[in-house]
PDB file of C-alpha atoms in Angstrom:
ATOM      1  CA  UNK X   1      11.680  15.917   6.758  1.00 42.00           C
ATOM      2  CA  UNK X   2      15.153  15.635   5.793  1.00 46.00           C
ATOM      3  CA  UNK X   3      17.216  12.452   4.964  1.00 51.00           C
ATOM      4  CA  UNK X   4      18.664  12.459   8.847  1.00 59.00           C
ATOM      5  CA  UNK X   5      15.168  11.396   9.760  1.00 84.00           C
ATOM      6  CA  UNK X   6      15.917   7.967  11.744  1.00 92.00           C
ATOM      7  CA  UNK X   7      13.375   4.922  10.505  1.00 95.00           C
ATOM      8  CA  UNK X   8      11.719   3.750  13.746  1.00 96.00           C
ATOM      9  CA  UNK X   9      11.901   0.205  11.715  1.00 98.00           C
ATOM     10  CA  UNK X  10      15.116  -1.726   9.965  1.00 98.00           C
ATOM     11  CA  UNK X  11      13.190  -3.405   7.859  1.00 98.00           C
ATOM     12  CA  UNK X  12      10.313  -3.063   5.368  1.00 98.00           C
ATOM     13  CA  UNK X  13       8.942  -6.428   4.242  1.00 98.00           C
ATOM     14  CA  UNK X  14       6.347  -6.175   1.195  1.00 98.00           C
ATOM     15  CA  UNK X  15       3.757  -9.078  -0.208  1.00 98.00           C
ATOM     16  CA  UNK X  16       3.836  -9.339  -3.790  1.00 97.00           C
ATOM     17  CA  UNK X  17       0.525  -9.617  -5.010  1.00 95.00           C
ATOM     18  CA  UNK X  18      -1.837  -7.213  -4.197  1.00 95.00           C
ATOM     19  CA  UNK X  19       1.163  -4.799  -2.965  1.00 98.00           C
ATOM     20  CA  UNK X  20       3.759  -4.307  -5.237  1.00 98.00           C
ATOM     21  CA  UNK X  21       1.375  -5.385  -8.125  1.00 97.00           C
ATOM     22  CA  UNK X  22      -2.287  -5.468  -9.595  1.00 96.00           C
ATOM     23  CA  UNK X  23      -2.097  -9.204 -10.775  1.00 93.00           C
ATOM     24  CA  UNK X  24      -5.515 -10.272 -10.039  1.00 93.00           C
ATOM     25  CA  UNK X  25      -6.177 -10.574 -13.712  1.00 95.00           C
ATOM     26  CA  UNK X  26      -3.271 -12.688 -13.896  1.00 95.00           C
ATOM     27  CA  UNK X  27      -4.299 -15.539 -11.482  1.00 93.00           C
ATOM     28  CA  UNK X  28      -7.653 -15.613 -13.076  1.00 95.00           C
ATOM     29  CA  UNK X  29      -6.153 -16.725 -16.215  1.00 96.00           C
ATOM     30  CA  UNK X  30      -4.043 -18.930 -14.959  1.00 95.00           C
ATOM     31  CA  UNK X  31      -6.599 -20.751 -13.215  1.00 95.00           C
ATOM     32  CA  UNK X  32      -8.883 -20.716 -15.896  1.00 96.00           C
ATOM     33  CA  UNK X  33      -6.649 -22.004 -18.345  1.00 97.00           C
ATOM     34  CA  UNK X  34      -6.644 -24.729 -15.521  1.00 97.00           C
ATOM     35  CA  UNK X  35     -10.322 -25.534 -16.202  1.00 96.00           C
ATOM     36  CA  UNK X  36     -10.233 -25.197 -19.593  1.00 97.00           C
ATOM     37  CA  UNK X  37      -7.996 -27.624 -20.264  1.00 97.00           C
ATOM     38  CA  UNK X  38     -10.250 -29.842 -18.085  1.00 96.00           C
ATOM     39  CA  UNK X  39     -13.396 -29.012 -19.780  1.00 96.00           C
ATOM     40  CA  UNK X  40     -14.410 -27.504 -17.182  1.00 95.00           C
ATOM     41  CA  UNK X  41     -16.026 -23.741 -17.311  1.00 95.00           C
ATOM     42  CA  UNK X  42     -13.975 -20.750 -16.022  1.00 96.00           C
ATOM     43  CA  UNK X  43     -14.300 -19.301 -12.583  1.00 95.00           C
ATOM     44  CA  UNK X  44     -17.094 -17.290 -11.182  1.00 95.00           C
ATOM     45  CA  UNK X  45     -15.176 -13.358 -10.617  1.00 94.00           C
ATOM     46  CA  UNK X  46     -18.898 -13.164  -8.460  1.00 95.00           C
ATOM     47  CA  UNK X  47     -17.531 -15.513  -5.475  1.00 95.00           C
ATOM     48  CA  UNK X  48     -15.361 -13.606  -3.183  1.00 92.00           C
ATOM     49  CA  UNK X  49     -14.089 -16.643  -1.450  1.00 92.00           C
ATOM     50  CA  UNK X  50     -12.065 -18.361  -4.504  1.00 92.00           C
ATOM     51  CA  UNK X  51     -11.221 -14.212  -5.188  1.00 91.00           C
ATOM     52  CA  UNK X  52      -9.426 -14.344  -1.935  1.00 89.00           C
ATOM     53  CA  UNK X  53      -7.798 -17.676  -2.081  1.00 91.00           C
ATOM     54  CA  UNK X  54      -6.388 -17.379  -5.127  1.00 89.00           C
ATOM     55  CA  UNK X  55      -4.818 -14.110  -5.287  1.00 86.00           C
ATOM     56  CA  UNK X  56      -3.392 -14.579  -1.671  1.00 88.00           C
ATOM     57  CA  UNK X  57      -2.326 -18.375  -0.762  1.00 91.00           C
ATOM     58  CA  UNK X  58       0.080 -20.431  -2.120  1.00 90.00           C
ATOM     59  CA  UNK X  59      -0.088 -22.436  -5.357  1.00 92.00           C
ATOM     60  CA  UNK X  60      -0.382 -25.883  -3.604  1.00 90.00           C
ATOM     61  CA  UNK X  61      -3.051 -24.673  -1.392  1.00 92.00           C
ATOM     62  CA  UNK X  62      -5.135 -22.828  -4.124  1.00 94.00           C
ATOM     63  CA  UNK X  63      -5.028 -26.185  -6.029  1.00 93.00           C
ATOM     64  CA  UNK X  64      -6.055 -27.702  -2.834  1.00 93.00           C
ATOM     65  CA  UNK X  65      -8.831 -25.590  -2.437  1.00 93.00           C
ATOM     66  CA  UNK X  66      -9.626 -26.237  -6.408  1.00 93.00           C
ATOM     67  CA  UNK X  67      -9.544 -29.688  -6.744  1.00 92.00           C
ATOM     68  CA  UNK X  68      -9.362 -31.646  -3.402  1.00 86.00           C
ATOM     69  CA  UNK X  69     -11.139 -34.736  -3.342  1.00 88.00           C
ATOM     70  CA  UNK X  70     -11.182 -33.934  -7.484  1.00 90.00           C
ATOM     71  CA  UNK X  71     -10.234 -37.154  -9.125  1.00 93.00           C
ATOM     72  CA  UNK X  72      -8.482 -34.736 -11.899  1.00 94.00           C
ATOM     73  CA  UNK X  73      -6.381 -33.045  -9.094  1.00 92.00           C
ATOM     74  CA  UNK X  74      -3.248 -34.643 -10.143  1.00 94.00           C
ATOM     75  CA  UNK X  75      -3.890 -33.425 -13.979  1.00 96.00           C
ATOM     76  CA  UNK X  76      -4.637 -29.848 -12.928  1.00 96.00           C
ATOM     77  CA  UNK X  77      -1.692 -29.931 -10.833  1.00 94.00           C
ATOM     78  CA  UNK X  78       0.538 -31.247 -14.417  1.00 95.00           C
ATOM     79  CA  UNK X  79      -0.789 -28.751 -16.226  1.00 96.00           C
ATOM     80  CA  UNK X  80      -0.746 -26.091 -14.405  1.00 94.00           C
ATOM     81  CA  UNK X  81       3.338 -26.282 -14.052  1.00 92.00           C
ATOM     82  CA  UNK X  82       3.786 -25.591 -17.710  1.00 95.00           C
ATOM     83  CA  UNK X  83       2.105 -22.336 -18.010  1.00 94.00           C
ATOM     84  CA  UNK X  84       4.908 -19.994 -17.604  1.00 91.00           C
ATOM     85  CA  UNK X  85       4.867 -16.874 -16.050  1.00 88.00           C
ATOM     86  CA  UNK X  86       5.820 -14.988 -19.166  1.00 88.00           C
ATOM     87  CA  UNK X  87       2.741 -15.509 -20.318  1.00 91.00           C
ATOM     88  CA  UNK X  88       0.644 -13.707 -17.798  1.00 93.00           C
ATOM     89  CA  UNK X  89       2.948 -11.071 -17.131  1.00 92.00           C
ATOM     90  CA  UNK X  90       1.337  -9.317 -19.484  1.00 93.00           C
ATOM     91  CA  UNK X  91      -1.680  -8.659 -17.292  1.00 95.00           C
ATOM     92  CA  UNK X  92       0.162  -7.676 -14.071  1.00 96.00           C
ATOM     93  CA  UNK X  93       0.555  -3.937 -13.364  1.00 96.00           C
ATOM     94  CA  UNK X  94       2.868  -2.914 -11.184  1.00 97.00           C
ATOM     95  CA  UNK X  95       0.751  -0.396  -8.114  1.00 98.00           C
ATOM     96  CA  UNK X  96       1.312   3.327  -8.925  1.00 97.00           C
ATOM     97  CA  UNK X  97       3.790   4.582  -6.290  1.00 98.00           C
ATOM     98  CA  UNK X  98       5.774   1.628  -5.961  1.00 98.00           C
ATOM     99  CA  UNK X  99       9.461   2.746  -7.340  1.00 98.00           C
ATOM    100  CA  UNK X 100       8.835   6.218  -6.237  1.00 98.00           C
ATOM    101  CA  UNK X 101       8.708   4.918  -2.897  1.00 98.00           C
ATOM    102  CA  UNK X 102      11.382   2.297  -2.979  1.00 98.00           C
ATOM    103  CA  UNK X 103      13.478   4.902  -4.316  1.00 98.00           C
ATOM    104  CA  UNK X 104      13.493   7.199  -0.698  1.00 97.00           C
ATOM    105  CA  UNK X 105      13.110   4.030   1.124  1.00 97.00           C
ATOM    106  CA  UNK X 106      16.935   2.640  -0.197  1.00 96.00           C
ATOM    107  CA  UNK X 107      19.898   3.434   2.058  1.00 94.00           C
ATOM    108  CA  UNK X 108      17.154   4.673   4.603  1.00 96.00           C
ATOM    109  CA  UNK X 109      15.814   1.162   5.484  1.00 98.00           C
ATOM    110  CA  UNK X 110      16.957  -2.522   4.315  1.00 98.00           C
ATOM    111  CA  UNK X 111      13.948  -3.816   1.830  1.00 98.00           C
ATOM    112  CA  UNK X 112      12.294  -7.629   1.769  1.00 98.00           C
ATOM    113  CA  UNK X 113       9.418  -9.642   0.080  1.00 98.00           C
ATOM    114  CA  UNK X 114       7.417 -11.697   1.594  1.00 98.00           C
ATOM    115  CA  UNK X 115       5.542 -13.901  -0.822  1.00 97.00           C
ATOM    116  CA  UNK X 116       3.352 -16.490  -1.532  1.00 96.00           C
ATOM    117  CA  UNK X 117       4.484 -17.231  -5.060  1.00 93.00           C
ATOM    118  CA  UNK X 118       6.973 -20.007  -5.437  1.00 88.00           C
ATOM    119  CA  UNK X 119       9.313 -19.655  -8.502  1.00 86.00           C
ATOM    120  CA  UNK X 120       8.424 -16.765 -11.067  1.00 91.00           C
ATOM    121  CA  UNK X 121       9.724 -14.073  -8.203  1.00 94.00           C
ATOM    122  CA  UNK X 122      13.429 -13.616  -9.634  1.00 93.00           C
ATOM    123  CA  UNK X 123      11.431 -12.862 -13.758  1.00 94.00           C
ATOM    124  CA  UNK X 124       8.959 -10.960 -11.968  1.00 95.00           C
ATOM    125  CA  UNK X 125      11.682  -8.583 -10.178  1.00 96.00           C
ATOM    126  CA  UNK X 126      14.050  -8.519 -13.454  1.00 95.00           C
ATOM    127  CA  UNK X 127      11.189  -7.952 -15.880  1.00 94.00           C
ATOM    128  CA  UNK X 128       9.860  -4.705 -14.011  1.00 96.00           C
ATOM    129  CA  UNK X 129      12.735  -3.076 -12.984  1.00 96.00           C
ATOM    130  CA  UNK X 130      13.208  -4.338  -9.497  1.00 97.00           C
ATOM    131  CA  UNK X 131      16.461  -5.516  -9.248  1.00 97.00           C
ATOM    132  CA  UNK X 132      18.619  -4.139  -6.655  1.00 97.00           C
ATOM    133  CA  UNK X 133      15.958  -2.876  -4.211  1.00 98.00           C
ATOM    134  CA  UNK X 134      15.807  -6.074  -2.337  1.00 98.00           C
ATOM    135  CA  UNK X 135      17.502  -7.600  -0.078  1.00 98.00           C
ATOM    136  CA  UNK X 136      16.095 -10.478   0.836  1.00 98.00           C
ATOM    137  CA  UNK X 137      13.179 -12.186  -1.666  1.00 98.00           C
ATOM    138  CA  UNK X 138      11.105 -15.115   0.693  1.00 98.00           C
ATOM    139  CA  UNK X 139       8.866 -17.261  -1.439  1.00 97.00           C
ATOM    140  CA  UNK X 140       6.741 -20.142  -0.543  1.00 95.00           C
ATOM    141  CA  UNK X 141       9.546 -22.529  -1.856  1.00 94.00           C
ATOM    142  CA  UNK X 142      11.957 -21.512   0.423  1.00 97.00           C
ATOM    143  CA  UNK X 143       9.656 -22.815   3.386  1.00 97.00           C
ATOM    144  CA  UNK X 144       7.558 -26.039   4.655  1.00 97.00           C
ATOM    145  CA  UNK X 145       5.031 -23.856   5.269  1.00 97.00           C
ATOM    146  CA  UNK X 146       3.780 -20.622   3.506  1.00 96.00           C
ATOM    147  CA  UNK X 147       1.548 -17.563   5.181  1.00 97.00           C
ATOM    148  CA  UNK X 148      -1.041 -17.578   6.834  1.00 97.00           C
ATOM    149  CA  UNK X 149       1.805 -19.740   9.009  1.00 98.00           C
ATOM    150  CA  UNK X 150       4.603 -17.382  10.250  1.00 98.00           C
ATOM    151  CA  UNK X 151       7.606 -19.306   9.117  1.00 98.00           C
ATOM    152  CA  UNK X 152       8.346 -17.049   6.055  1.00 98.00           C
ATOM    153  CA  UNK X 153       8.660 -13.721   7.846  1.00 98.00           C
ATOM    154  CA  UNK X 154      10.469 -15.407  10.966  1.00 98.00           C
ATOM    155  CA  UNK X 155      12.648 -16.536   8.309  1.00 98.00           C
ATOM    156  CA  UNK X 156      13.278 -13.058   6.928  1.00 98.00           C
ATOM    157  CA  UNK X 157      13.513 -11.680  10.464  1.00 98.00           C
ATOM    158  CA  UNK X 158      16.641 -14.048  10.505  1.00 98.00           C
ATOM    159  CA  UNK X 159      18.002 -13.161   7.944  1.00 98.00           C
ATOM    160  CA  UNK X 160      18.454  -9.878   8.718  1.00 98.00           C
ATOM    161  CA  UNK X 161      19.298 -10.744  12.199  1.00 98.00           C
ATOM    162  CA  UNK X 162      16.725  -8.770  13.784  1.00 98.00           C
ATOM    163  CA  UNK X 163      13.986  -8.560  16.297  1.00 98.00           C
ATOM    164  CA  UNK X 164      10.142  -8.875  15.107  1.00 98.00           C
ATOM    165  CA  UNK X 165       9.552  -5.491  16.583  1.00 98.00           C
ATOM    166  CA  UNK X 166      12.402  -4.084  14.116  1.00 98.00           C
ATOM    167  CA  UNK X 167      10.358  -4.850  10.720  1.00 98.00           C
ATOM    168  CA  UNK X 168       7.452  -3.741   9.269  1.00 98.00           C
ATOM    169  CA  UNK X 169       5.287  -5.939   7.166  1.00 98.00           C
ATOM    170  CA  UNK X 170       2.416  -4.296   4.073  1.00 98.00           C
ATOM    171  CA  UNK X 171       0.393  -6.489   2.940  1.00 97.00           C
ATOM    172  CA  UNK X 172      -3.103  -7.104   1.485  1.00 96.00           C
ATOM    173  CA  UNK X 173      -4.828 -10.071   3.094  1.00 92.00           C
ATOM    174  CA  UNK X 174      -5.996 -11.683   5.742  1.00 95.00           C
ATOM    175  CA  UNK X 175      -3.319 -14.161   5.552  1.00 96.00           C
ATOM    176  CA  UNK X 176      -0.517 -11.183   5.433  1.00 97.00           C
ATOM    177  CA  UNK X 177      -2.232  -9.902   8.959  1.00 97.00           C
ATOM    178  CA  UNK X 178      -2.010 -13.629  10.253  1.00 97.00           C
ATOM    179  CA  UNK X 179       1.497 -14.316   9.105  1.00 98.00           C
ATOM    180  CA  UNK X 180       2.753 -11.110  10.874  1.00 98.00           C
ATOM    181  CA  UNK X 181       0.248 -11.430  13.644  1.00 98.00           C
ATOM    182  CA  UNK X 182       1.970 -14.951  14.075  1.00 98.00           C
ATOM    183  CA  UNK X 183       5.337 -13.798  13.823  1.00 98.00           C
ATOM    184  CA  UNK X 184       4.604 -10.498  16.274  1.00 98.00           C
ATOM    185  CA  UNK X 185       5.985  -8.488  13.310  1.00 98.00           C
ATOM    186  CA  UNK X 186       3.755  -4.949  13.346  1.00 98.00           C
ATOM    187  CA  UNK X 187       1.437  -5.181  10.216  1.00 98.00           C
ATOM    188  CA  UNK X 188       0.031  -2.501   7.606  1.00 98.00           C
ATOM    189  CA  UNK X 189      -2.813  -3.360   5.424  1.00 97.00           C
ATOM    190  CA  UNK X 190      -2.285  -1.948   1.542  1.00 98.00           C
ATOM    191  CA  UNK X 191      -6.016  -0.188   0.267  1.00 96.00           C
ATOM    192  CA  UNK X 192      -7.792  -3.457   2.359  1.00 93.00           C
ATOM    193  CA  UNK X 193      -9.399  -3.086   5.201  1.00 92.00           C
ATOM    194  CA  UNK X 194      -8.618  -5.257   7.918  1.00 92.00           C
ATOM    195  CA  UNK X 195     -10.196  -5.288  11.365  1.00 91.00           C
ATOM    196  CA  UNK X 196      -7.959  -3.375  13.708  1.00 93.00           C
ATOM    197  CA  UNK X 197      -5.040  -2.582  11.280  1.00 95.00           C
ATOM    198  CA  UNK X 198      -3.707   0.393  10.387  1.00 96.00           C
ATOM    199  CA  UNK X 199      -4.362   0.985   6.157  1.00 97.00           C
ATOM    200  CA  UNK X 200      -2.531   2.863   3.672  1.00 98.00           C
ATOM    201  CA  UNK X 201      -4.365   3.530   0.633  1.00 97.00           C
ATOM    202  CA  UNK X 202      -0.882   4.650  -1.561  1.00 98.00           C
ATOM    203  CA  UNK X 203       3.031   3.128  -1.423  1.00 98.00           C
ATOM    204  CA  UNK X 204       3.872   7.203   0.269  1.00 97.00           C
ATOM    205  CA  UNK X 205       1.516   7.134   2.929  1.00 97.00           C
ATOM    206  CA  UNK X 206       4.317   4.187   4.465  1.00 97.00           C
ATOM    207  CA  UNK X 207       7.042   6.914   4.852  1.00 97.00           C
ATOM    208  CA  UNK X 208       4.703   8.360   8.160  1.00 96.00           C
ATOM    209  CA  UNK X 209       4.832   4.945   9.673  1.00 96.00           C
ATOM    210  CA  UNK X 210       8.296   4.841   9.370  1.00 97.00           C
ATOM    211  CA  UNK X 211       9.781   8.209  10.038  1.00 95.00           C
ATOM    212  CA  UNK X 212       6.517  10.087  11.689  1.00 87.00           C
ATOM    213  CA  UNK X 213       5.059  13.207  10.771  1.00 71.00           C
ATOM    214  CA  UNK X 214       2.826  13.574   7.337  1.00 49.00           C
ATOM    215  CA  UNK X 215       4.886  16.143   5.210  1.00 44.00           C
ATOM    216  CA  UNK X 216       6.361  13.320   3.681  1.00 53.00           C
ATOM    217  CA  UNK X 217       3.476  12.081   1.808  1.00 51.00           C
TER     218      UNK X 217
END
C-alpha cells in the first residue's frame, strides 16, 4: 500500500483505557485506596462485574456503583478527589503498537479520544508522549452525560463537522459498542470480544479497516 491509499473514514476516535493503555492496575489502586481509607477491605480482582465497571464507566458512576445507598458515599467521594493521577501513572502501560500506529495514521486521517476519564487526560497525553497526535480529546467532563450514552462521540462528530458514518470508533467495552451503537458511528472492539463486532487483537490490524487490503499489517 502506498501513502495515496484513500482512508474510507475521516476520523479515528480511540477510548483511553483499555485502548491506548493497560491501566487496569491503576483503577484497582485507586479504588482500593478508596476502601482503605474507609476501613474497608480491598476489592475482590475475582468479580468480573466491579472489573468491568470500573475500568470502563465514569468516575461518578463507578462511585455510584461503589457506594450508593453507602452512608460513607460522600467521604469516598472527598477522598477520592485528592489522589492524583501522578501517583498511579506509574502502573499504566501504554498498549504495544500504539505510537507505531499513530505515527502512519497522522496526515492520513484526523485522530480523537473518546473517554471516560474526567480530568487527568491532558498529564496522561503529555506524560507519554502523546501530544500532537490528537485533535480533539472528549472526556466525561466535557458532557452531561458520559458513554454508554452517545453524547460524547456525537460531540466529537461535531467537532469535526462530520457525518457518523465518516468516523471510526476502537474501543474495549460494552459501553464503547453502546456509545457508538447510539451514535450510529461504526465500532471496532480492541482484543475484547463483543457480540457481532468486528475485533482487532493489535493497534496495526486498524490500518485494513481503514484503507483495505492486509499488507499493511
Amino acid at each position: 500500500m502506498t501513502n495515496a491509499a484513500k482512508s474510507r473514514y475521516k476520523v479515528v476516535i480511540y477510548d483511553c483505557d483499555g485502548v491506548l493503555f493497560d491501566s487496569l492496575e491503576s483503577n484497582y489502586i485507586f479504588y482500593d485506596r478508596v476502601l482503605e481509607h474507609l476501613n474497608r477491605p480491598p476489592l475482590d480482582r475475582g468479580d468480573e462485574q466491579a472489573r468491568k465497571v470500573l475500568h470502563t464507566y465514569s468516575f461518578n458512576d463507578v462511585m455510584a456503583y461503589f457506594f450508593a445507598g453507602d452512608r460513607c458515599h460522600e467521604e469516598a467521594l472527598r477522598f477520592a478527589k485528592t489522589i492524583h493521577y501522578r501517583d498511579l501513572a506509574p502502573y499504566m502501560r501504554m498498549e504495544e503498537g500504539v505510537i507505531e500506529t499513530l505515527d502512519r495514521l497522522k496526515g492520513r486521517v484526523s485522530l480523537a479520544i473518546c473517554t471516560n476519564r474526567a480530568t487527568s487526560m491532558d498529564m496522561i497525553i503529555d506524560d507519554f508522549g502523546l501530544t500532537g497526535y490528537f485533535d480533539c480529546v472528549m472526556t466525561a467532563s466535557q458532557v452531561m452525560n458520559p458513554k454508554p450514552h452517545p453524547e460524547p462521540l456525537l460531540k466529537v462528530l461535531d467537532h469535526f463537522g462530520i457525518e457518523p458514518h465518516e468516523a471510526l470508533f476502537v474501543g474495549d467495552g460494552e459501553v464503547d459498542m453502546l456509545s457508538a451503537r447510539g451514535a450510529g458511528v461504526p465500532f471496532v472492539a480492541y482484543k475484547t470480544p463483543l457480540p457481532d463486532q468486528p475485533r482487532i487483537e493489535c493497534h496495526a490490524q486498524i490500518m485494513p479497516h481503514l484503507f483495505g487490503g492486509t499488507e499493511d499489517l
